[in-house]
Tab-separated table of C-alpha atoms in Angstrom:
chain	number	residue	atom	x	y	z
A	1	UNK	CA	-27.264	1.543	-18.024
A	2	UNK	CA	-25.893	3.639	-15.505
A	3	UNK	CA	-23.887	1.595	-12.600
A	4	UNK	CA	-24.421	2.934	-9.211
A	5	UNK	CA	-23.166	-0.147	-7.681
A	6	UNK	CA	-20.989	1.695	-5.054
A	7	UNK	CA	-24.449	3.362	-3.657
A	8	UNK	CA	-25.926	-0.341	-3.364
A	9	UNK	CA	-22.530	-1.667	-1.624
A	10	UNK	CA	-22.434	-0.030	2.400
A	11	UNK	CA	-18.840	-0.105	3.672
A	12	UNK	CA	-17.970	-2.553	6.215
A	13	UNK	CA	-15.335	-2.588	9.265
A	14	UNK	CA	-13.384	-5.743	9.755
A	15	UNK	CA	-12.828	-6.893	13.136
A	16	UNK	CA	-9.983	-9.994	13.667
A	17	UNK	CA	-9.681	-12.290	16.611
A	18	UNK	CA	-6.441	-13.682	16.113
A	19	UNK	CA	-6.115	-16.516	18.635
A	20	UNK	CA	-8.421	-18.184	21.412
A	21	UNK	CA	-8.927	-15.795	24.107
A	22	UNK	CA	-8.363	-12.913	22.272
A	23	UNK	CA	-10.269	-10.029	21.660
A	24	UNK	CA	-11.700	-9.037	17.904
A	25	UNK	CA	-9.299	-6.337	17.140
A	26	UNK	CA	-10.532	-3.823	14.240
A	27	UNK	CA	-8.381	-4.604	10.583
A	28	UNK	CA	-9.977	-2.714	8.070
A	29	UNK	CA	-12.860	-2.182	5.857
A	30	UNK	CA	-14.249	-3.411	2.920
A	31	UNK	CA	-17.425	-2.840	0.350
A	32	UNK	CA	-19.561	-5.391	0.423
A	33	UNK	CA	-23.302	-6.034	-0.781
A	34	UNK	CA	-24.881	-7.990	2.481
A	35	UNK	CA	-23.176	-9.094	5.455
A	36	UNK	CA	-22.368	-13.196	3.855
A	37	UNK	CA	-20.300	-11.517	0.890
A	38	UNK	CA	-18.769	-9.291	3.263
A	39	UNK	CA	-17.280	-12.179	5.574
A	40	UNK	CA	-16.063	-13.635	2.577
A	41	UNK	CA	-14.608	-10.950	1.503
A	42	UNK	CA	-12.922	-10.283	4.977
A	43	UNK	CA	-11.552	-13.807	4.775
A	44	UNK	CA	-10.063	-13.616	1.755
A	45	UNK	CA	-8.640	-9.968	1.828
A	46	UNK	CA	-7.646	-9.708	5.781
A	47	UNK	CA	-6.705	-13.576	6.648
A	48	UNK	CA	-4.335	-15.316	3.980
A	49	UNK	CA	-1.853	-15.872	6.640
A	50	UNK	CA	-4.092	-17.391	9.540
A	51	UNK	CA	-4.648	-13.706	11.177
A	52	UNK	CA	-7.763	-15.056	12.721
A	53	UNK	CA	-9.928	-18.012	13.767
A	54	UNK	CA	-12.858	-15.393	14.201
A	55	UNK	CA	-13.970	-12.643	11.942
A	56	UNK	CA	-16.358	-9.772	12.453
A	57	UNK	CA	-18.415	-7.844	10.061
A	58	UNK	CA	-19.840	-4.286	11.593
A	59	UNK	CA	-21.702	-1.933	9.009
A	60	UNK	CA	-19.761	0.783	9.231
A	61	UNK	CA	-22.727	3.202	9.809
A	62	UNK	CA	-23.374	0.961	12.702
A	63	UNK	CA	-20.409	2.869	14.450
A	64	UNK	CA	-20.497	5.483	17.033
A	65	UNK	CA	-17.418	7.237	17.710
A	66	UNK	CA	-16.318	9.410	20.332
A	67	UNK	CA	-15.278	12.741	18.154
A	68	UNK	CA	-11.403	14.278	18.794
A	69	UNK	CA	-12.563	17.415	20.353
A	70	UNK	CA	-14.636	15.998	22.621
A	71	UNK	CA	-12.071	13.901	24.233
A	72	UNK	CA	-10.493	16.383	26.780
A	73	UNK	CA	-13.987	16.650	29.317
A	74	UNK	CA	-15.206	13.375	27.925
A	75	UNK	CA	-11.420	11.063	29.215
A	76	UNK	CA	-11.167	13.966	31.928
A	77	UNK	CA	-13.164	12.401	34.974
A	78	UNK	CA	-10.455	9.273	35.017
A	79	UNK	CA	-7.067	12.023	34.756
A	80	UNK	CA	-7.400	12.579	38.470
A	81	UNK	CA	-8.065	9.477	40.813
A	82	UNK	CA	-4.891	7.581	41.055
A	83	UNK	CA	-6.839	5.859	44.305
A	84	UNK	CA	-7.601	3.548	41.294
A	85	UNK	CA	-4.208	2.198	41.263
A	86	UNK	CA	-2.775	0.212	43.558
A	87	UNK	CA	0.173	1.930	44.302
A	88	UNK	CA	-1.944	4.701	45.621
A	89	UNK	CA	-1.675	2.741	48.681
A	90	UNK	CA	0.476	2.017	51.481
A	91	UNK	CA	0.604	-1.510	53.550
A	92	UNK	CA	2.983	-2.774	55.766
A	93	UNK	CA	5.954	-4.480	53.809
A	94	UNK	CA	6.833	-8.191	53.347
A	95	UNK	CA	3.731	-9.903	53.444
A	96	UNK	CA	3.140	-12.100	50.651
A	97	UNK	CA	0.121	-11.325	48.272
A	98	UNK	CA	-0.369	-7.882	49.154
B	1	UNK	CA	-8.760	33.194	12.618
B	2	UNK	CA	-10.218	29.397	13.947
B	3	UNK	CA	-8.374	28.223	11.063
B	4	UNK	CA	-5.085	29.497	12.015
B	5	UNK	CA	-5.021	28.240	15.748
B	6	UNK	CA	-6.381	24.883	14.702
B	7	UNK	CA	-3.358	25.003	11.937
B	8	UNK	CA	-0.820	25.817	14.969
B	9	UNK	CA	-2.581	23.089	16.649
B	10	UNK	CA	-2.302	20.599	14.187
B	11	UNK	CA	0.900	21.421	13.584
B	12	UNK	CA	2.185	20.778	17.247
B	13	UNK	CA	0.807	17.533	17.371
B	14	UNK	CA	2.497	16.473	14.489
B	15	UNK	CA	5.765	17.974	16.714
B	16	UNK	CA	4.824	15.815	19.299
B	17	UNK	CA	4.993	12.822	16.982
B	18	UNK	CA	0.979	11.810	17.233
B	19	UNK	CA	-1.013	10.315	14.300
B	20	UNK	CA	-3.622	12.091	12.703
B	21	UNK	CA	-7.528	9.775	12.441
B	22	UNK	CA	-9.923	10.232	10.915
B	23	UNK	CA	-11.911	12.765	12.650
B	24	UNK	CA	-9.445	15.172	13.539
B	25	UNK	CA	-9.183	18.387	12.287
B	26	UNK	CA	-6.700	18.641	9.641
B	27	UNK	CA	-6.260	21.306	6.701
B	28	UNK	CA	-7.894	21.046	3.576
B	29	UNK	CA	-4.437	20.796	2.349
B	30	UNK	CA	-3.335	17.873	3.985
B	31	UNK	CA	-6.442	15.795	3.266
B	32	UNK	CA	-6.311	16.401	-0.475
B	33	UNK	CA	-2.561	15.425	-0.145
B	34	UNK	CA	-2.933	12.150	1.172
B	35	UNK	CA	-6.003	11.564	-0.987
B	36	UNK	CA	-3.821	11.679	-4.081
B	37	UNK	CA	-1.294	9.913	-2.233
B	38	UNK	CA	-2.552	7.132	-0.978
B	39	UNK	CA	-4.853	6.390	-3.769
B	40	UNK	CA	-2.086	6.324	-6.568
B	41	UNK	CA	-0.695	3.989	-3.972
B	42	UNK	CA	-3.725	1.688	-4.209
B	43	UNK	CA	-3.933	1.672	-7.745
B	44	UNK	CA	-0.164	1.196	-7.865
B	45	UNK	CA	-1.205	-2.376	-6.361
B	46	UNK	CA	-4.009	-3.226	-8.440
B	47	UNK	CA	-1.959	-2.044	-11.537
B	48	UNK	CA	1.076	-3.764	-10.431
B	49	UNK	CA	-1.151	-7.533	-10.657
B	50	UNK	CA	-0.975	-6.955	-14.102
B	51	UNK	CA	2.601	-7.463	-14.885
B	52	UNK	CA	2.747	-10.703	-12.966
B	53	UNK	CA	-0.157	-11.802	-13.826
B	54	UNK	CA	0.959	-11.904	-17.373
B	55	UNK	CA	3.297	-15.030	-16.620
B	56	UNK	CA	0.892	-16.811	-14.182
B	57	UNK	CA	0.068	-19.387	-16.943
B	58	UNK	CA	3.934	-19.851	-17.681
B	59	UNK	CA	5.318	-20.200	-14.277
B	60	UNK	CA	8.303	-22.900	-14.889
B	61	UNK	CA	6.748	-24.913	-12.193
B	62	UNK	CA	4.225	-25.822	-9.845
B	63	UNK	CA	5.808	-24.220	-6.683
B	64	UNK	CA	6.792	-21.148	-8.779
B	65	UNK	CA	3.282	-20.731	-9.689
B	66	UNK	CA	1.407	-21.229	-6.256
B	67	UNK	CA	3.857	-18.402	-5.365
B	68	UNK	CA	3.288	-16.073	-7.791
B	69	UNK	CA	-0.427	-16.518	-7.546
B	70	UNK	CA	0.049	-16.053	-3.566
B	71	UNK	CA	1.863	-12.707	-4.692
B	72	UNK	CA	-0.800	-11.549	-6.746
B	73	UNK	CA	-3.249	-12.042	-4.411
B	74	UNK	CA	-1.064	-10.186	-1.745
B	75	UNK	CA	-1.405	-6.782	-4.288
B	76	UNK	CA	-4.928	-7.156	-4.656
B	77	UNK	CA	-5.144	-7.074	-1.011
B	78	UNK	CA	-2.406	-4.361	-0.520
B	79	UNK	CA	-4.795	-2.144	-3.267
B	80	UNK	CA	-7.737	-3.118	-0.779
B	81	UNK	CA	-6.266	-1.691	2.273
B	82	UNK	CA	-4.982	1.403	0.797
B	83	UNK	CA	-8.392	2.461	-1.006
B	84	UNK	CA	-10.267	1.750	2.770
B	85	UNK	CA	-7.160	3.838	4.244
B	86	UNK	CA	-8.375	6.619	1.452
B	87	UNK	CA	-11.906	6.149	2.163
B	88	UNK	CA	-11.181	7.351	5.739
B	89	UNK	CA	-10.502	10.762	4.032
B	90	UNK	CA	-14.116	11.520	2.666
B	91	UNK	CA	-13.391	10.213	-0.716
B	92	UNK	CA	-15.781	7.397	-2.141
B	93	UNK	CA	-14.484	4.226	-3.883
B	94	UNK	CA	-16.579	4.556	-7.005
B	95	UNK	CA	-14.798	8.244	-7.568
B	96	UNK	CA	-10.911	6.133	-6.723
B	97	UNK	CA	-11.798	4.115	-10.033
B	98	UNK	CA	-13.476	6.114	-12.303
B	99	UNK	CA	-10.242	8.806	-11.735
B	100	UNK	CA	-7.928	5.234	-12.625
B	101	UNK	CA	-10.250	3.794	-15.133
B	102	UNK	CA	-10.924	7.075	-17.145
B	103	UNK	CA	-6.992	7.461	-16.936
B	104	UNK	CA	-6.889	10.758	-14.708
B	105	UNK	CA	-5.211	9.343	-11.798
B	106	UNK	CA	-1.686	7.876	-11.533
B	107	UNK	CA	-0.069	4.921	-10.721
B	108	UNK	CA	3.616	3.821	-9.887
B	109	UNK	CA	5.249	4.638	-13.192
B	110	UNK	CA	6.829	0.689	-12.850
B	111	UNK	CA	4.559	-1.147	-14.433
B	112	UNK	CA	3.723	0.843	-17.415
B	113	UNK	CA	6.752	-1.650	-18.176
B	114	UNK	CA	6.552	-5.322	-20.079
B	115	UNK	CA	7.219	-8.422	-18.982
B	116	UNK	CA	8.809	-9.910	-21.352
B	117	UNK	CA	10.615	-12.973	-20.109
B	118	UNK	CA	10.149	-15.346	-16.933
B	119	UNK	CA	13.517	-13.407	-15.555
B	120	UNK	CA	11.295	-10.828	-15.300
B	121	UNK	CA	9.259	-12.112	-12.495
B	122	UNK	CA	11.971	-12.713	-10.431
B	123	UNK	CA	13.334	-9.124	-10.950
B	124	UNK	CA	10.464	-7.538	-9.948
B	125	UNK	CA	9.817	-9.474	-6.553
B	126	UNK	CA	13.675	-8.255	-5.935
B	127	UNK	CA	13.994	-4.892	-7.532
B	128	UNK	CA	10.597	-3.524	-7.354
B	129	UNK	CA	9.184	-5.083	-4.148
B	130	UNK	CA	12.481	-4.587	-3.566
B	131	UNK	CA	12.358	-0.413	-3.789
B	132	UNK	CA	8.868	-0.765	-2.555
B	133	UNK	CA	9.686	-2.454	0.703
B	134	UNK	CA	12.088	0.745	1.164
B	135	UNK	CA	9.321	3.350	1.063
B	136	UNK	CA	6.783	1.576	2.169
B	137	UNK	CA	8.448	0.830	5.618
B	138	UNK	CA	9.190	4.770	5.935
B	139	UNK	CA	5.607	5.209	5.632
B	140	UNK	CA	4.700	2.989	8.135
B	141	UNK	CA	5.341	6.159	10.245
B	142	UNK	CA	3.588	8.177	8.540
B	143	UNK	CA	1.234	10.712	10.059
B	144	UNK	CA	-1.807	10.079	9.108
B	145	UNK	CA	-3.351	6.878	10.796
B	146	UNK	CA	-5.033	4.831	8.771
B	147	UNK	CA	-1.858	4.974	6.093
B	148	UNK	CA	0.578	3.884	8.582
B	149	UNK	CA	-1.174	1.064	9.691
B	150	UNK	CA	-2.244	-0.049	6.008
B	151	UNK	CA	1.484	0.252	5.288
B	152	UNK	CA	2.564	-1.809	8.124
B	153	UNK	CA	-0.309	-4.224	7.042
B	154	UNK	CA	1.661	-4.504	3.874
B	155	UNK	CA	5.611	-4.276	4.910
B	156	UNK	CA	4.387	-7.792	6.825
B	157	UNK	CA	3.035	-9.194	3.776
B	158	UNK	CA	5.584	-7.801	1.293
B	159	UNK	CA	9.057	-9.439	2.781
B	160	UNK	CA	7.800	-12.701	0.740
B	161	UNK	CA	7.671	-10.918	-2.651
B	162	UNK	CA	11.256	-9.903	-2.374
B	163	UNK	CA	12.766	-13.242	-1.177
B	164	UNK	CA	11.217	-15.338	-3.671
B	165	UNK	CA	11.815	-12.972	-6.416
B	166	UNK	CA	15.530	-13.346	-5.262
B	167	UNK	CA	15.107	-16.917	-5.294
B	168	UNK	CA	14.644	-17.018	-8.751
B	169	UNK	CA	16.841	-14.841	-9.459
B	170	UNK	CA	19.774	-16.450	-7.451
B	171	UNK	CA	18.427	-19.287	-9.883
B	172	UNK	CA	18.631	-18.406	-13.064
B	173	UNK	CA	21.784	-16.524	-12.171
B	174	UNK	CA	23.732	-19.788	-11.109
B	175	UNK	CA	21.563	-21.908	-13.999
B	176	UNK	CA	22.783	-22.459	-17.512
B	177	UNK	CA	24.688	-19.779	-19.852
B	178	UNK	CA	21.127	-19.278	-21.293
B	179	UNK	CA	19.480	-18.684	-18.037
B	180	UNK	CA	21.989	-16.319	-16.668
B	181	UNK	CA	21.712	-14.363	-19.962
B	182	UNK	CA	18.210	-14.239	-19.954
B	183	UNK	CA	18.037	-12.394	-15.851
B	184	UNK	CA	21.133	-10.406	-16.963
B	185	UNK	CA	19.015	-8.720	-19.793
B	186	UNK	CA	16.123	-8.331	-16.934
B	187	UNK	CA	18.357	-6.421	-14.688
B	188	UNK	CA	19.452	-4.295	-17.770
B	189	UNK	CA	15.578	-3.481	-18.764
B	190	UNK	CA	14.327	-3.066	-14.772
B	191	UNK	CA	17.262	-1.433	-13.143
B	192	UNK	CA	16.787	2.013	-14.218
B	193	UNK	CA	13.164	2.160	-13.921
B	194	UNK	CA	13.172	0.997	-10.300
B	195	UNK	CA	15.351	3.662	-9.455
B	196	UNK	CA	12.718	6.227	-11.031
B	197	UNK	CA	10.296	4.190	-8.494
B	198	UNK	CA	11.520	7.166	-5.807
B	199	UNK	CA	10.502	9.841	-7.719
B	200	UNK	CA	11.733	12.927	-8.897
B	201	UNK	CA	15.265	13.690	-7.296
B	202	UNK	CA	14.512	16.297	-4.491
B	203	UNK	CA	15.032	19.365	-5.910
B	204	UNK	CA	12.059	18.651	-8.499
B	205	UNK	CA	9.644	17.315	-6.258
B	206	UNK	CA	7.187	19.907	-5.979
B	207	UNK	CA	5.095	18.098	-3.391
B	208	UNK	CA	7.547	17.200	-0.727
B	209	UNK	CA	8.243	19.967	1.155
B	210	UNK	CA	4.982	19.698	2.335
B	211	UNK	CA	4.562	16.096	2.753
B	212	UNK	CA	8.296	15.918	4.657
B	213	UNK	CA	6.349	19.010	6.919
B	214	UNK	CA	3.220	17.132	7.813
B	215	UNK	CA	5.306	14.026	8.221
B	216	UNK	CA	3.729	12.594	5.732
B	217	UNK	CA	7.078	11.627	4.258
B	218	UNK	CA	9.410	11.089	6.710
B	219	UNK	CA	12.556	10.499	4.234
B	220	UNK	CA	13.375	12.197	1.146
B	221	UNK	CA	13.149	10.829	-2.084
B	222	UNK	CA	16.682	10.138	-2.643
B	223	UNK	CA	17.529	9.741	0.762
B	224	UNK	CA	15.154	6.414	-0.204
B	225	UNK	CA	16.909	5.795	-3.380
B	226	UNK	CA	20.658	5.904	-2.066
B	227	UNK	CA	19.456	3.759	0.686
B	228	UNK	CA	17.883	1.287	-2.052
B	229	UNK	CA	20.666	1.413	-4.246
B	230	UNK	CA	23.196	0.343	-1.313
B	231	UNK	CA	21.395	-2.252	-0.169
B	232	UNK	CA	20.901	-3.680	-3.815
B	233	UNK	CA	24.564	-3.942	-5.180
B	234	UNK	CA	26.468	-6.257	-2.867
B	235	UNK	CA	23.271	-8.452	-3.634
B	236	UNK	CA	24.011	-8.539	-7.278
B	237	UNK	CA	27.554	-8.855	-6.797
B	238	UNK	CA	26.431	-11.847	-4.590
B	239	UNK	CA	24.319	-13.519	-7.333
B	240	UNK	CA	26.839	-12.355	-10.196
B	241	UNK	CA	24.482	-9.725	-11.810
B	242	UNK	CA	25.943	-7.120	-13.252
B	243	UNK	CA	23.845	-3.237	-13.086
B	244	UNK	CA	23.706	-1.484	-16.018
B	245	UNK	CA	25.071	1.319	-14.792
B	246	UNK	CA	28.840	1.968	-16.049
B	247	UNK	CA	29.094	5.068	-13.745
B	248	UNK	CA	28.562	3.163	-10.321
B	249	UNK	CA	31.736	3.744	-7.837
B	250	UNK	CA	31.740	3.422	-4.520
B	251	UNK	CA	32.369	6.606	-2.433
B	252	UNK	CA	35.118	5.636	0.597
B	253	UNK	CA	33.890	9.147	1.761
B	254	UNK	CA	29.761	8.276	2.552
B	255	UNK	CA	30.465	4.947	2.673
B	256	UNK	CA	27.763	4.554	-0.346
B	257	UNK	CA	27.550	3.610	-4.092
B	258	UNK	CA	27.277	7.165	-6.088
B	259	UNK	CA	25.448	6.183	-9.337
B	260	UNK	CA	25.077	7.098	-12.683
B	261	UNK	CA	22.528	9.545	-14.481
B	262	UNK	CA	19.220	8.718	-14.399
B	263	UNK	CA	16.914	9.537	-17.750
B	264	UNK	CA	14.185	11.932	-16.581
B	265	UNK	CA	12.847	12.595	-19.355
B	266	UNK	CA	11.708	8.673	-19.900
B	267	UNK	CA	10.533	8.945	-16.180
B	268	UNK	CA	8.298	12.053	-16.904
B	269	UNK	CA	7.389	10.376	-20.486
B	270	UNK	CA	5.888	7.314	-19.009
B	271	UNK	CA	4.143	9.138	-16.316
B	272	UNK	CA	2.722	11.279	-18.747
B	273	UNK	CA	1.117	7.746	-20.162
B	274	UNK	CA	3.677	7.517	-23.351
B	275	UNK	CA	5.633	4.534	-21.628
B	276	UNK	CA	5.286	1.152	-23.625
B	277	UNK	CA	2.641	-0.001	-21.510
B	278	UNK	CA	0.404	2.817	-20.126
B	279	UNK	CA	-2.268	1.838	-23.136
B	280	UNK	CA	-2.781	-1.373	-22.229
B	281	UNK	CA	-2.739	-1.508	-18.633
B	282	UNK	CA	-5.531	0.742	-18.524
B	283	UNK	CA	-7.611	-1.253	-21.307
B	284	UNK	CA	-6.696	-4.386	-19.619
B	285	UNK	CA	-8.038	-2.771	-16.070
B	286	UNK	CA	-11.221	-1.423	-18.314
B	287	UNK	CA	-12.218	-4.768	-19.362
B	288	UNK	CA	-11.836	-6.243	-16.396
B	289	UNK	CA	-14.472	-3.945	-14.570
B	290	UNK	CA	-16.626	-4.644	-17.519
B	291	UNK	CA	-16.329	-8.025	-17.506
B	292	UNK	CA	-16.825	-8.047	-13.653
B	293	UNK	CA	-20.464	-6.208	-13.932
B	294	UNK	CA	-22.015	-9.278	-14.237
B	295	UNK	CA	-20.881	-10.368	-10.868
B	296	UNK	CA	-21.527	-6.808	-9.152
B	297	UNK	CA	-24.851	-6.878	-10.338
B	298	UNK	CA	-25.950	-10.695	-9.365
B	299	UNK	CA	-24.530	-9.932	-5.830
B	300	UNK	CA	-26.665	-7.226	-5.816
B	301	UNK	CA	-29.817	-8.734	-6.755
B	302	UNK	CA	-28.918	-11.695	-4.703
B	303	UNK	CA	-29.235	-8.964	-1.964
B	304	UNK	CA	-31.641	-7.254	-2.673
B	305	UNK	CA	-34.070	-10.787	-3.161
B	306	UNK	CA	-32.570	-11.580	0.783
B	307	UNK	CA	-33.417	-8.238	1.772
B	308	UNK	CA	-36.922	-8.208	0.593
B	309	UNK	CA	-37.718	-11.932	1.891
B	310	UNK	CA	-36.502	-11.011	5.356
B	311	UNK	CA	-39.261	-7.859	4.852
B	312	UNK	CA	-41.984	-9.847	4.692
């Protein structure tokens, strides 16, 4: 019987919130046959040290990604406009909270 | 050529100290490179369980066995995150272990080694962890993204496998006459072969100029070793552990231990799979995907059943 059990098992990313408050922060992957076996998994392969209190599962196909050489025109728009900084302006000096 | 100005490209970011992910343009070089590379890695880890594993049912103690299982549950994970780190690279998961199972692909030459006595465990968690902790934290800066951060994953984890196999070491070293005897004879069976853990000395290393270019490698292979071997001796010295190694002197000059000879030809013997344990490592491995197939496929069709209910 021929085993194609890699073809049955999607790949899934790992995403760890390590602390209340935080955000999920991405960990890893894993193979996994639905998305129960793949939390398990996650717990027991990317938390043995208490590296979370909230784990989540994304199928990895789920994912859209921004692609390398698309970056440059696609980050471009925010390279320019330092008014979105604070110290892009001036205000009289010594008053408290500004 | 497109080929040639991405090359240059590539190249200059790897200058300018940036990782390469998984989408960038790299050359088909490169990407085979770290595909061998970081998957003997993984299966270095899923090998390497074996070893310990073996004395799992013969820990001295309670505490000594809680951490030995933690260990071996630390490799299986350290295997996990290098195959996903490899998978990044276009390469599936079922191809990683048929190329280990059907004996194609290597592993750490290490642990084509026995374990014969409880000594043994010890010397591993501080000799081979040990030489393990010293590469792996170079490649923590390695080049290629999803490596580095699956080798810092694993530098965090692996600090615990060298102190307690120094703890039992620093043991059995201070024990009884029997005890000490028995770790002596460990270092004298393990020394050499974690040495050979580095690989071939530079000049026979086919692959590294390459891998030192990409910064892939960022340290040479016995750059690593010398670096290993001088941070090992004064703790031997500390634990009274002799090395087997009559030739050892240190060298006022580089402030460092010059060492003895190492066998190559045992090196190259066991990678070639004639070391004592290459055979049974990989039966050991086969049976246990065998004997695993009945989980795989009740997952599966636990699944599938799931799938099809929410269908309806």
């Amino acid at each position: 019987m021929t085993e194609n059990f890699e073809d049955q098992w999607p790949m899934w990313e790992v995403f760890l919130q390590s602390k209340q408050g935080a955000p999920h922060e991405h960990a890893g992957s894993l193979h996994a046959p639905d998305p129960e076996m793949a939390i398990q998994n996650a717990r027991d392969v990317y938390t043995r040290r208490n590296e979370a209190i909230s784990i989540w599962v994304v199928p990895s196909a789920a994912i859209t990604a921004t692609s390398p050489s698309d970056a440059g025109p696609l980050f471009d728009p925010a390279s320019d406009k330092i008014f979105r900084y604070p110290k892009f302006y001036s205000t009289p000096k010594g008053i408290r909270g500004v | 050529m497109d080929d040639e100005i991405k090359l240059k490209e590539f190249e200059t970011r790897l200058e300018a100290g940036e990782f390469i992910e998984p989408k960038d343009w790299m050359p088909e070089r490169y990407r085979k490179q770290l595909v061998r590379m970081i998957s003997q890695h993984a299966h270095s880890e899923v090998v390497g369980m074996l070893p310990e594993g073996n004395w799992i049912t013969r820990a001295p103690n309670l505490r000594r066995k809680m951490a030995l299982l933690a260990k071996v549950q630390d490799e299986a994970g350290h295997g996990l995150y290098l195959y996903s780190a490899a998978e990044t690279l276009g390469v599936d998961r079922e191809t990683l272990l048929d190329q280990l199972l059907s004996g194609q692909a290597k592993y750490s030459s290490i642990f084509n080694y026995p374990t014969l006595s409880w000594a043994d465990i010890g010397i591993i968690g501080w000799l081979v962890d040990g030489a393990a902790i010293v590469n792996q934290t170079m490649l923590a800066k390695s080049s290629y993204g999803p490596y580095s951060r699956a080798n810092l994953r694993i530098c965090r984890e692996e600090n615990f496998h060298k102190k307690q196999g120094f703890e039992i070491v620093a043991t059995l070293a201070s024990g009884t006459e029997e005890q000490h005897r028995m770790v002596q004879d460990s270092v004298n069976r393990w020394w050499w072969p974690s040495l050979m853990m580095f690989g071939p000395p530079d000049k026979d290393s086919p692959n590294s100029e390459e891998l030192s270019r990409w910064k892939v490698k960022l340290k040479s292979n016995d750059e690593l070793r010398q670096r290993f071997v001088d941070l090992t001796v004064p703790q031997a010295k500390a634990v009274n552990l002799t090395l087997p190694d009559p030739d050892m002197k240190f060298n006022e000059e580089t402030g460092s231990w010059d060492y003895g000879e190492i066998n190559w030809d045992e090196f190259y013997q066991v990678i070639k799979g004639y070391g004592p344990m290459n055979r049974e490592r990989l039966k050991v491995r086969k049976k246990a995907h065998e004997d695993g197939r009945w989980v795989r496929e009740a997952a599966e069709a636990y699944a599938k059943k799931k799938r099809e209910r929410s269908e309806v």
